[in-house]
Amino acid sequence: MNGKRITLIIGGGIAAYKSCELVRLLRKAGHQVRCVLTKSGAQFVTPLSLAALSEDKVYTELFDLKDEVEMGHIQLSRQADLLVVAPATADLMARMAAGMADDLATTLLLATDKPVLIAPAMNVRMWAHPATQRNVATLKRDGVHVLEPDEGPMACGEFGPGRLPEPNDILAAIEALLADTPKPLMGKHVLVTAGPTHEPIDPVRYVANRSSGKQGYAIAAALAELGAQVTLVSGPVVLPTPSGVTRINVETAVEMQAAVNAALPVDAAIMVAAVADWRFPAADQKIKKQDGEPPLLQPSENPDILAGLCQSPQRPRLVIGFAAETEKVIDHATAKRARKGCDWIVANDVSGDVMGGDRNTVHIVTASDVESLDEADKGDVARLIAQRIADALA
Ligand SMILES: Cc1cc2nc3c(=O)[nH]c(=O)nc-3n(C[C@H](O)[C@H](O)[C@H](O)COP(=O)(O)O)c2cc1C
């Protein structure tokens, strides 16, 4: 890739030290880097370090007469190919989402006509707070690219999502955004569901299934690699969020349906999740063991998320369901496609160790055709399905 011009805005977070390594990697990859340091950012890294690494002046002040002779803030925001905010603090995202321009960083972000990539980093509770999640959703709607934070141990001693991705991963996201070759799913929004649902019966117990989420997560990752904007509605699983994918966590089928509806409109939806057919009235207190009397669970039917989506006034152009079968795989999948009203069913035989395993054998059942793929790693299966989706949406 030819060298690009990147304006890197560094917010006041504990992860700001990683920005020095990011500058070094960007320079090594041949890019020009201009650093903008917020007032709080300067508490964590010095302008001197960034100036030495970027071999350029570091910008900190909005009201700098020397720079403003040439309308410096407008120039800075326009002369770049990409604006990157890393780390993006909760505070900086809140001000961006509100359209504020009360320092150099936010003024540049408001004045720019160039793509913006942000890499949020903060304490896990700050990240999970509804206000932060609301701001992230607003920024995405505004067209800002969001690199999801990593999950892991944090400087504050807690564990969870909120860590700044490693500089190498941020570099990869930057290069993917700046890549000269257009990707087939660029500009397309795709919704994926994955994992099981948990249907509680009391505060400590639930009814679930063996879905690991691996196939759905691999499909989300493959779609993002092809340039799609991907929203992943996930049941409870222990998997990292794929790079460039927006993940919404849910627990029950009812929550999953609400999250699916909230994500609309989308161009395509791939419903990989293993949704429980039944839910139960959950007891407020833990159900006690009674001598010889097992508790009577009164099931009621869960919403049919796939059929509901197919009948929705906001039905995506392409709706794909998954069918996990243990016998007559293609017959059952063909019947399911017609019953639900979706475009394709991807059927897999789950009678072996497919659920939780790393390999899968699938058949893509459409209205006119059945394509049987060879057994393969779930990542390879995902890439093939993603390519079929790209062809269908082209
Ligand atoms: C030691 C320390 C560490 C901090 N780390 C973070 C952080 O990782 N993420 C974050 O969003 N805010 C963090 N903050 C709070 C921000 O520095 C504060 O919200 C500040 O106003 C952000 O300014 P900025 O958005 O202009 O950079 C931290 C504050 C302190 C004192």
PDB file of C-alpha atoms in Angstrom, residues 19 25 37 52 73 79 100 132 134 136 139-140 144-145 189 203 224 228 231 258 260 271 276 286 292 315 365 380:
ATOM      1  CA  SER A  19      -0.083   5.009  20.810  1.00  0.00           C
ATOM      2  CA  LEU A  25       4.408   0.808  13.302  1.00  0.00           C
ATOM      3  CA  LEU A  37      -2.845  15.018  21.903  1.00  0.00           C
ATOM      4  CA  ALA A  52      10.300  12.028  17.965  1.00  0.00           C
ATOM      5  CA  HIS A  73      -7.631  23.012  12.558  1.00  0.00           C
ATOM      6  CA  GLN A  79      -5.065  16.955   4.823  1.00  0.00           C
ATOM      7  CA  MET A 100     -19.169  19.129  20.439  1.00  0.00           C
ATOM      8  CA  THR A 132     -21.224   4.754  26.478  1.00  0.00           C
ATOM      9  CA  ARG A 134     -25.569   4.750  23.336  1.00  0.00           C
ATOM     10  CA  VAL A 136     -20.999   4.143  20.354  1.00  0.00           C
ATOM     11  CA  LEU A 139     -21.153   7.242  16.302  1.00  0.00           C
ATOM     12  CA  LYS A 140     -21.673   4.120  14.190  1.00  0.00           C
ATOM     13  CA  VAL A 144     -17.597   6.336  12.338  1.00  0.00           C
ATOM     14  CA  HIS A 145     -15.686   3.036  12.152  1.00  0.00           C
ATOM     15  CA  HIS A 189     -24.905  -4.009   6.565  1.00  0.00           C
ATOM     16  CA  PRO A 203     -32.360 -17.229  39.406  1.00  0.00           C
ATOM     17  CA  ALA A 224     -16.306  -8.241   8.043  1.00  0.00           C
ATOM     18  CA  ALA A 228     -19.443  -5.613   5.442  1.00  0.00           C
ATOM     19  CA  THR A 231     -23.893  -6.592  13.698  1.00  0.00           C
ATOM     20  CA  ALA A 258     -35.717  -7.587  20.249  1.00  0.00           C
ATOM     21  CA  VAL A 260     -32.594  -8.447  15.827  1.00  0.00           C
ATOM     22  CA  MET A 271     -29.529 -16.511  11.611  1.00  0.00           C
ATOM     23  CA  ALA A 276     -34.563 -22.427  22.254  1.00  0.00           C
ATOM     24  CA  LYS A 286     -34.342 -20.747  43.695  1.00  0.00           C
ATOM     25  CA  GLY A 292     -40.196 -37.136  45.173  1.00  0.00           C
ATOM     26  CA  ARG A 315     -37.369  -7.906   5.582  1.00  0.00           C
ATOM     27  CA  VAL A 365     -30.435 -25.173   0.246  1.00  0.00           C
ATOM     28  CA  ASP A 380     -13.301 -22.063   5.715  1.00  0.00           C
TER      29      ASP A 380
END
